[in-house]
Amino acid sequence: MSEATVQVDWSAVKTADMVASVRKSLLSRQTQPQNALPAARRGAGPAVARRGMARAAGQPIIYATALAGLIIAGIAGVWTANTAFLPEMYDDRAMTPVVDAFSGGGNYAVFDLNLNIRKLRDQHLARMTTTPDTMILGASHWQEAHSGLMKRTRMYNAHVHRDYWEDMLGMAEMLVRNKRLPKQMIISIRDNLFAPVGSRKDFLWEPGIPYYRAMAGSLGIEKESLWKTLPYQRFKERFSISLLLANVARWYNAVERPHPTRQAGNQTLDTLLPDGSILWSVEHKRFFTPERAEREALDFAKRRRDDPPKIDPRGVEAFDRLLTFLQSNGVDVVLANPPFNPIFYERVRDSAYIAGLARIEKLTRDLADAHGLRVIGGFDPAKVGCDAGMFIDAEHSNPACLAKILAEFEALAPPLRLKTIGEPGS
């Protein structure tokens, strides 16, 4: 402000003299030549302004860049940490010690059965030295179906969690590329097997997409669009901070962590077996009470009554082509419908859901008739002979119920040309 200050001679003692003095000073200021300003300051104003503006503009850019870097580093850190604390789900390398244990005749204990089971199946099939006589393709309804339930043949339980029709093609692709097509195959058709991609609310099937696309190409089937099958939900979960906190808490509070084992069961961890089945931990078995199973069944029925299974015609066509492919490669196929908990089944009677189940059952029979196949099991538990005590929730049965379905399969042994254990070459 010093450049604009008016110099006044305050020695004047009268008001008129004071005014005159101010006027004189103003006139003198207006007539002062520009070059009377200090030489160092001439022309400095614009330069100073430009430098000041540059500094003012540069600081937000620096701050924004630093903030963006921190955000990117944080996101990458969450991604990496979720992979580190849940490797069986997100790190393909974590399947190697599991398969190593299987190859050595052992088992593998895990925190959670919701792992990347599709990648596990692929790696396990690649390491097998012989091909099992019979394989089960289906969802987690079959997870407790161990090889001891088959009295006459060697069986491998190739179930995957939350299967869809793409998984049937994807599993077949794994068998072909690993040269492990079996003599017989039980293919399970669950209620939501043919659900359109847009109606699905889970993402466990996404790791199987590359296998599905490869088999679809081999069969000349139009593939689902890449946009629809991008594993974006799987990527989204890996960025979840809440998931990370849960994984970290579980890791550091665990009595035991995932490891190979020779035990047939574990106190706190569920166990993966080399025949493809699972064993629940002791803690889980205590948790699976009849009262809990009933609550789960009733709640599931409430949510499903007015939500019938949906059928994607493209999925049906692809499945039909797959059956033709398997039969042309000498595989005897049997179709199966897995039963529900009787409590659930009774509660959804006369509902839109039960009508949808009837359509799925008819579709199963139609596919069987078209290919000359047999159908075992059934959604109605009374048809199979399974009671409520054989279920841990609305749809997952225990070995006692699964044994009844597999007994139906083995009763078809003569027409399926099954080779019994102990025969030459078995």
Coordinates of C-alpha atoms in Angstrom, one line a residue:
M1 CA 0.0 0.0 0.0
S2 CA 3.0 2.4 0.4
E3 CA 2.9 3.4 -3.3
A4 CA -0.6 4.8 -3.0
T5 CA 0.0 6.7 0.2
V6 CA -0.7 10.5 0.0
Q7 CA 2.0 12.6 1.7
V8 CA 0.3 15.4 3.7
D9 CA 2.0 18.3 5.5
W10 CA 0.2 18.1 8.9
S11 CA 2.1 21.3 10.1
A12 CA -0.8 23.4 8.8
V13 CA -3.0 24.6 11.6
K14 CA -6.0 25.7 9.7
T15 CA -8.6 23.4 7.9
A16 CA -8.2 25.3 4.6
D17 CA -4.5 25.0 4.7
M18 CA -4.9 21.2 5.4
V19 CA -7.1 20.8 2.3
A20 CA -4.7 22.8 0.2
S21 CA -1.8 20.7 1.3
V22 CA -3.7 17.5 0.4
R23 CA -4.5 18.9 -3.1
K24 CA -0.9 19.8 -3.6
S25 CA 0.3 16.4 -2.7
L26 CA -2.2 14.7 -5.0
L27 CA -1.2 16.9 -8.0
S28 CA 2.4 16.2 -7.3
R29 CA 1.7 12.4 -7.3
Q30 CA -0.1 12.5 -10.6
T31 CA 2.6 14.4 -12.4
Q32 CA 5.5 12.3 -11.1
P33 CA 7.3 10.6 -14.0
Q34 CA 7.0 6.7 -14.2
N35 CA 10.8 6.3 -14.3
A36 CA 10.9 7.9 -10.9
L37 CA 10.0 4.5 -9.4
P38 CA 12.9 2.4 -8.1
A39 CA 14.6 0.7 -11.0
A40 CA 14.5 -2.7 -9.3
R41 CA 10.7 -2.5 -9.2
R42 CA 9.9 -1.4 -12.7
G43 CA 8.2 -4.2 -14.5
A44 CA 8.4 -6.5 -11.5
G45 CA 4.6 -6.4 -10.9
P46 CA 3.6 -8.7 -13.8
A47 CA 6.4 -11.2 -13.2
V48 CA 5.7 -11.4 -9.5
A49 CA 2.0 -11.9 -10.2
R50 CA 2.8 -14.7 -12.7
R51 CA 5.1 -16.4 -10.2
G52 CA 2.5 -16.2 -7.5
M53 CA -0.2 -17.5 -9.7
A54 CA 2.1 -20.4 -10.8
R55 CA 2.8 -21.3 -7.2
A56 CA -0.9 -21.1 -6.3
A57 CA -1.8 -23.2 -9.3
G58 CA 1.0 -25.7 -8.8
Q59 CA 0.2 -26.5 -5.1
P60 CA -3.3 -28.1 -5.8
I61 CA -1.8 -30.2 -8.6
I62 CA 0.9 -31.5 -6.3
Y63 CA -1.6 -32.2 -3.6
A64 CA -4.0 -33.9 -6.0
T65 CA -1.2 -36.0 -7.4
A66 CA -0.1 -37.0 -4.0
L67 CA -3.7 -37.8 -2.9
A68 CA -4.2 -39.9 -6.1
G69 CA -1.0 -41.8 -5.4
L70 CA -2.1 -42.6 -1.8
I71 CA -5.5 -43.7 -3.0
I72 CA -4.0 -46.0 -5.6
A73 CA -1.5 -47.4 -3.1
G74 CA -4.3 -48.0 -0.6
I75 CA -6.4 -49.8 -3.2
A76 CA -3.5 -51.9 -4.3
G77 CA -2.7 -52.7 -0.6
V78 CA -6.3 -53.9 0.0
W79 CA -6.2 -56.0 -3.1
T80 CA -2.8 -57.6 -2.1
A81 CA -3.8 -58.1 1.5
N82 CA -7.1 -59.8 0.6
T83 CA -5.1 -62.1 -1.7
A84 CA -2.6 -62.8 1.1
F85 CA -5.2 -63.6 3.8
L86 CA -7.5 -65.6 1.5
P87 CA -5.1 -67.2 -1.0
E88 CA -7.3 -70.3 -1.6
M89 CA -9.9 -68.0 -3.2
Y90 CA -7.7 -65.5 -5.0
D91 CA -4.2 -67.0 -5.6
D92 CA -3.9 -69.9 -8.1
R93 CA -0.6 -70.8 -6.5
A94 CA -2.5 -71.6 -3.3
M95 CA -3.9 -74.7 -5.0
T96 CA -0.5 -76.3 -5.4
P97 CA -0.1 -77.4 -1.8
V98 CA -3.6 -78.7 -1.8
V99 CA -2.9 -80.9 -4.8
D100 CA 0.5 -81.9 -3.4
A101 CA -1.4 -83.2 -0.3
F102 CA -3.9 -85.1 -2.5
S103 CA -1.1 -86.6 -4.6
G104 CA 0.5 -87.9 -1.5
G105 CA -2.7 -89.5 -0.3
G106 CA -3.4 -86.8 2.3
N107 CA -6.1 -84.2 2.9
Y108 CA -6.0 -80.4 3.2
A109 CA -7.7 -78.4 6.0
V110 CA -9.1 -74.9 5.0
F111 CA -10.9 -72.0 6.7
D112 CA -13.7 -71.9 4.2
L113 CA -15.1 -74.1 1.5
N114 CA -15.9 -71.1 -0.7
L115 CA -12.6 -71.3 -2.4
N116 CA -11.5 -71.3 -6.1
I117 CA -12.7 -74.9 -6.4
R118 CA -12.7 -74.7 -10.2
K119 CA -9.0 -74.0 -10.4
L120 CA -8.4 -76.7 -7.8
R121 CA -10.3 -79.2 -10.0
D122 CA -8.2 -78.3 -13.0
Q123 CA -4.9 -78.7 -11.1
H124 CA -6.0 -81.9 -9.5
L125 CA -7.1 -83.5 -12.7
A126 CA -3.8 -82.5 -14.3
R127 CA -1.9 -84.4 -11.5
M128 CA -4.0 -87.6 -11.6
T129 CA -2.2 -90.7 -12.7
T130 CA -5.4 -92.7 -13.5
T131 CA -8.9 -91.7 -14.5
P132 CA -11.7 -92.5 -12.1
D133 CA -14.5 -94.7 -13.5
T134 CA -17.3 -92.4 -12.4
M135 CA -17.4 -88.6 -11.9
I136 CA -20.1 -86.4 -10.4
L137 CA -20.6 -83.0 -12.0
G138 CA -22.9 -80.7 -9.8
A139 CA -23.0 -78.1 -7.2
S140 CA -22.4 -78.2 -3.4
H141 CA -25.5 -80.4 -2.9
W142 CA -23.0 -83.2 -3.6
Q143 CA -20.1 -81.9 -1.4
E144 CA -20.3 -84.7 1.2
A145 CA -20.6 -87.5 -1.4
H146 CA -17.4 -89.4 -0.7
S147 CA -16.0 -92.4 -2.7
G148 CA -17.0 -94.8 0.0
L149 CA -20.6 -94.4 -1.0
M150 CA -20.0 -96.1 -4.3
K151 CA -19.7 -99.8 -3.7
R152 CA -18.8 -100.9 -7.1
T153 CA -16.8 -98.3 -8.9
R154 CA -14.0 -95.7 -8.3
M155 CA -15.6 -92.3 -8.0
Y156 CA -14.4 -88.7 -8.1
N157 CA -16.6 -86.0 -6.8
A158 CA -16.0 -83.0 -9.2
H159 CA -18.7 -80.8 -7.7
V160 CA -18.2 -77.0 -7.7
H161 CA -20.0 -74.4 -5.6
R162 CA -22.9 -72.6 -7.2
D163 CA -22.7 -74.3 -10.6
Y164 CA -24.4 -73.0 -13.7
W165 CA -24.7 -74.4 -17.2
E166 CA -21.4 -72.8 -18.2
D167 CA -19.8 -74.9 -15.5
M168 CA -20.9 -78.1 -17.2
L169 CA -19.1 -77.0 -20.3
G170 CA -16.1 -75.7 -18.3
M171 CA -15.7 -79.0 -16.3
A172 CA -15.9 -81.0 -19.5
E173 CA -13.2 -78.8 -21.0
M174 CA -11.0 -79.6 -17.9
L175 CA -11.6 -83.3 -18.4
V176 CA -10.7 -83.1 -22.1
R177 CA -7.6 -81.0 -21.8
N178 CA -6.3 -83.2 -19.0
K179 CA -7.4 -86.4 -20.8
R180 CA -9.6 -87.5 -17.9
L181 CA -13.0 -88.2 -19.5
P182 CA -14.4 -91.0 -17.4
K183 CA -16.5 -94.0 -18.4
Q184 CA -19.6 -92.8 -16.5
M185 CA -20.7 -89.4 -15.4
I186 CA -23.5 -88.2 -13.1
I187 CA -24.6 -84.7 -14.1
S188 CA -26.7 -82.9 -11.6
I189 CA -29.4 -80.4 -12.8
R190 CA -30.3 -78.2 -9.9
D191 CA -33.0 -75.6 -9.7
N192 CA -30.9 -72.6 -11.0
L193 CA -28.6 -74.4 -13.3
F194 CA -30.1 -72.7 -16.4
A195 CA -30.5 -69.2 -14.7
P196 CA -29.6 -66.4 -17.2
V197 CA -26.5 -64.5 -16.4
G198 CA -28.3 -61.3 -15.6
S199 CA -30.4 -62.9 -12.9
R200 CA -27.5 -64.4 -10.9
K201 CA -26.6 -62.9 -7.5
D202 CA -23.4 -64.8 -6.8
F203 CA -20.0 -64.8 -8.4
L204 CA -18.3 -68.1 -7.4
W205 CA -18.8 -69.3 -11.0
E206 CA -16.7 -66.6 -12.5
P207 CA -13.3 -68.4 -12.3
G208 CA -14.7 -71.1 -14.6
I209 CA -15.5 -68.7 -17.4
P210 CA -12.2 -69.3 -19.4
Y211 CA -12.9 -73.1 -19.4
Y212 CA -16.5 -72.5 -20.5
R213 CA -15.5 -70.3 -23.4
A214 CA -12.9 -72.8 -24.6
M215 CA -15.5 -75.7 -24.7
A216 CA -18.1 -73.4 -26.2
G217 CA -15.6 -72.7 -29.0
S218 CA -15.0 -76.5 -29.5
L219 CA -18.7 -77.2 -29.7
G220 CA -19.4 -74.3 -32.1
I221 CA -21.7 -72.7 -29.5
E222 CA -22.2 -68.9 -29.5
K223 CA -20.5 -67.7 -26.4
E224 CA -22.0 -65.3 -23.8
S225 CA -20.8 -61.8 -24.5
L226 CA -17.5 -60.9 -22.9
W227 CA -19.2 -58.0 -21.2
K228 CA -21.7 -60.3 -19.4
T229 CA -19.1 -62.7 -18.3
L230 CA -16.4 -60.4 -17.0
P231 CA -15.5 -61.4 -13.4
Y232 CA -16.1 -57.8 -12.2
Q233 CA -17.8 -59.0 -9.0
R234 CA -14.8 -61.1 -8.1
F235 CA -12.6 -58.1 -8.7
K236 CA -14.9 -55.9 -6.7
E237 CA -14.7 -58.1 -3.6
R238 CA -10.9 -58.0 -3.6
F239 CA -11.1 -54.3 -3.1
S240 CA -13.4 -54.7 -0.1
I241 CA -12.0 -53.2 3.2
S242 CA -14.7 -55.0 5.2
L243 CA -13.6 -58.3 3.7
L244 CA -10.0 -57.5 4.5
L245 CA -10.8 -56.8 8.1
A246 CA -12.8 -60.0 8.4
N247 CA -9.9 -62.0 6.8
V248 CA -7.3 -60.4 9.1
A249 CA -9.4 -61.0 12.2
R250 CA -9.9 -64.7 11.2
W251 CA -6.2 -65.2 10.4
Y252 CA -4.9 -63.9 13.7
N253 CA -7.6 -65.4 15.8
A254 CA -7.5 -68.8 14.3
V255 CA -6.5 -71.8 16.4
E256 CA -5.2 -73.4 13.2
R257 CA -4.5 -72.2 9.7
P258 CA -4.9 -74.0 6.4
H259 CA -2.5 -76.9 6.1
P260 CA -2.0 -80.5 4.7
T261 CA -3.2 -83.2 7.1
R262 CA -3.5 -86.9 7.4
Q263 CA -6.5 -86.6 9.8
A264 CA -9.9 -87.5 8.7
G265 CA -11.4 -84.4 10.3
N266 CA -10.4 -81.3 12.2
Q267 CA -11.6 -79.4 15.2
T268 CA -11.9 -75.9 13.6
L269 CA -11.1 -76.3 9.9
D270 CA -13.1 -78.0 7.2
T271 CA -11.2 -80.7 5.2
L272 CA -10.8 -81.2 1.5
L273 CA -10.4 -84.9 0.5
P274 CA -8.6 -86.3 -2.5
D275 CA -11.8 -87.9 -3.8
G276 CA -13.3 -84.4 -4.2
S277 CA -15.6 -84.5 -1.2
I278 CA -15.4 -82.6 2.0
L279 CA -15.5 -83.2 5.8
W280 CA -17.0 -80.6 8.1
S281 CA -15.1 -79.5 11.1
V282 CA -16.2 -80.6 14.6
E283 CA -17.3 -77.1 15.3
H284 CA -19.4 -77.0 12.1
K285 CA -21.0 -80.3 13.0
R286 CA -22.0 -78.9 16.4
F287 CA -23.4 -75.8 14.6
F288 CA -25.5 -77.8 12.2
T289 CA -28.3 -78.6 14.6
P290 CA -31.8 -79.8 13.6
E291 CA -33.2 -76.5 14.9
R292 CA -30.9 -74.5 12.7
A293 CA -31.6 -76.6 9.7
E294 CA -35.4 -76.0 10.2
R295 CA -34.9 -72.2 10.5
E296 CA -32.7 -72.2 7.4
A297 CA -35.3 -74.2 5.4
L298 CA -38.2 -72.0 6.5
D299 CA -36.3 -68.8 5.7
F300 CA -35.3 -70.1 2.3
A301 CA -38.8 -71.1 1.5
K302 CA -40.1 -67.6 2.5
R303 CA -37.6 -66.0 0.1
R304 CA -38.2 -68.5 -2.8
R305 CA -41.9 -69.0 -2.8
D306 CA -42.6 -66.3 -5.4
D307 CA -39.2 -66.5 -7.2
P308 CA -39.4 -69.5 -9.5
P309 CA -36.3 -70.8 -11.3
K310 CA -35.5 -69.1 -14.6
I311 CA -34.5 -70.9 -17.7
D312 CA -32.1 -69.5 -20.3
P313 CA -32.9 -71.3 -23.7
R314 CA -29.3 -70.7 -24.8
G315 CA -28.1 -72.6 -21.7
V316 CA -30.4 -75.5 -22.5
E317 CA -29.1 -75.6 -26.1
A318 CA -25.5 -75.6 -24.9
F319 CA -26.2 -78.4 -22.4
D320 CA -27.9 -80.4 -25.1
R321 CA -24.8 -80.1 -27.3
L322 CA -22.6 -81.0 -24.4
L323 CA -24.5 -84.3 -23.9
T324 CA -24.1 -85.1 -27.5
F325 CA -20.3 -84.4 -27.2
L326 CA -19.9 -86.6 -24.1
Q327 CA -21.8 -89.5 -25.6
S328 CA -19.8 -89.3 -28.8
N329 CA -16.7 -89.7 -26.7
G330 CA -17.9 -92.8 -25.0
V331 CA -19.2 -91.4 -21.7
D332 CA -22.3 -93.0 -20.2
V333 CA -24.3 -90.1 -18.7
V334 CA -27.0 -90.2 -16.0
L335 CA -28.9 -87.1 -15.1
A336 CA -29.8 -86.3 -11.5
N337 CA -32.0 -83.8 -9.6
P338 CA -30.8 -83.2 -6.0
P339 CA -33.5 -83.4 -3.3
F340 CA -34.5 -80.6 -1.0
N341 CA -35.1 -80.6 2.8
P342 CA -38.7 -81.9 3.3
I343 CA -39.4 -78.9 5.5
F344 CA -38.6 -76.5 2.7
Y345 CA -40.3 -78.6 0.0
E346 CA -43.6 -78.8 2.0
R347 CA -43.6 -75.0 2.7
V348 CA -43.3 -74.1 -1.1
R349 CA -46.0 -76.5 -2.2
D350 CA -48.6 -74.7 -4.4
S351 CA -46.3 -71.8 -5.0
A352 CA -44.7 -70.3 -8.1
Y353 CA -41.4 -71.8 -7.1
I354 CA -42.7 -75.4 -7.0
A355 CA -44.2 -74.8 -10.5
G356 CA -40.7 -73.7 -11.6
L357 CA -39.2 -76.8 -10.2
A358 CA -41.7 -78.9 -12.1
R359 CA -40.5 -77.2 -15.3
I360 CA -36.9 -78.0 -14.5
E361 CA -37.9 -81.7 -13.8
K362 CA -39.7 -81.8 -17.1
L363 CA -36.7 -80.3 -18.9
T364 CA -34.5 -82.9 -17.3
R365 CA -36.7 -85.7 -18.5
D366 CA -36.9 -84.2 -22.0
L367 CA -33.1 -84.0 -22.3
A368 CA -32.9 -87.6 -21.0
D369 CA -35.4 -88.8 -23.5
A370 CA -33.7 -87.0 -26.4
H371 CA -30.4 -88.7 -25.6
G372 CA -31.5 -92.0 -24.2
L373 CA -30.4 -91.3 -20.7
R374 CA -31.6 -92.3 -17.2
V375 CA -32.7 -89.9 -14.4
I376 CA -32.0 -90.5 -10.7
G377 CA -32.9 -88.6 -7.6
G378 CA -35.5 -85.9 -7.6
F379 CA -36.3 -82.6 -6.0
D380 CA -39.0 -84.2 -3.9
P381 CA -37.2 -85.8 -0.9
A382 CA -39.9 -88.3 -0.4
K383 CA -39.2 -89.7 -3.8
V384 CA -35.6 -90.3 -2.8
G385 CA -36.3 -91.4 0.7
C386 CA -34.5 -88.5 2.5
D387 CA -35.9 -87.1 5.8
A388 CA -35.3 -83.7 7.4
G389 CA -32.6 -85.1 9.7
M390 CA -30.4 -85.7 6.7
F391 CA -30.1 -82.0 5.8
I392 CA -28.0 -79.2 7.3
D393 CA -30.2 -76.5 5.7
A394 CA -32.7 -76.2 2.9
E395 CA -30.8 -78.0 0.2
H396 CA -27.5 -79.5 1.4
S397 CA -27.9 -83.2 2.5
N398 CA -25.5 -85.4 4.3
P399 CA -24.0 -88.7 3.1
A400 CA -27.0 -90.8 4.3
C401 CA -29.2 -89.0 1.8
L402 CA -26.6 -88.9 -1.0
A403 CA -26.0 -92.7 -0.6
K404 CA -29.6 -93.3 -1.6
I405 CA -29.2 -91.4 -4.8
L406 CA -25.9 -93.1 -5.6
A407 CA -27.6 -96.5 -4.9
E408 CA -30.0 -95.7 -7.7
F409 CA -27.1 -95.0 -9.9
E410 CA -25.4 -98.3 -9.1
A411 CA -28.6 -100.2 -9.7
L412 CA -28.3 -99.1 -13.3
A413 CA -24.9 -100.8 -13.6
P414 CA -25.7 -103.5 -16.2
P415 CA -27.1 -101.0 -18.8
L416 CA -24.3 -98.6 -18.1
R417 CA -21.6 -101.2 -18.6
L418 CA -20.0 -100.4 -15.2
K419 CA -16.8 -102.2 -14.4
T420 CA -16.8 -103.2 -10.7
I421 CA -13.9 -102.8 -8.4
G422 CA -11.7 -105.8 -8.4
E423 CA -12.4 -106.8 -12.1
P424 CA -9.4 -107.0 -14.4
G425 CA -8.3 -103.6 -15.4
S426 CA -10.2 -101.8 -12.7

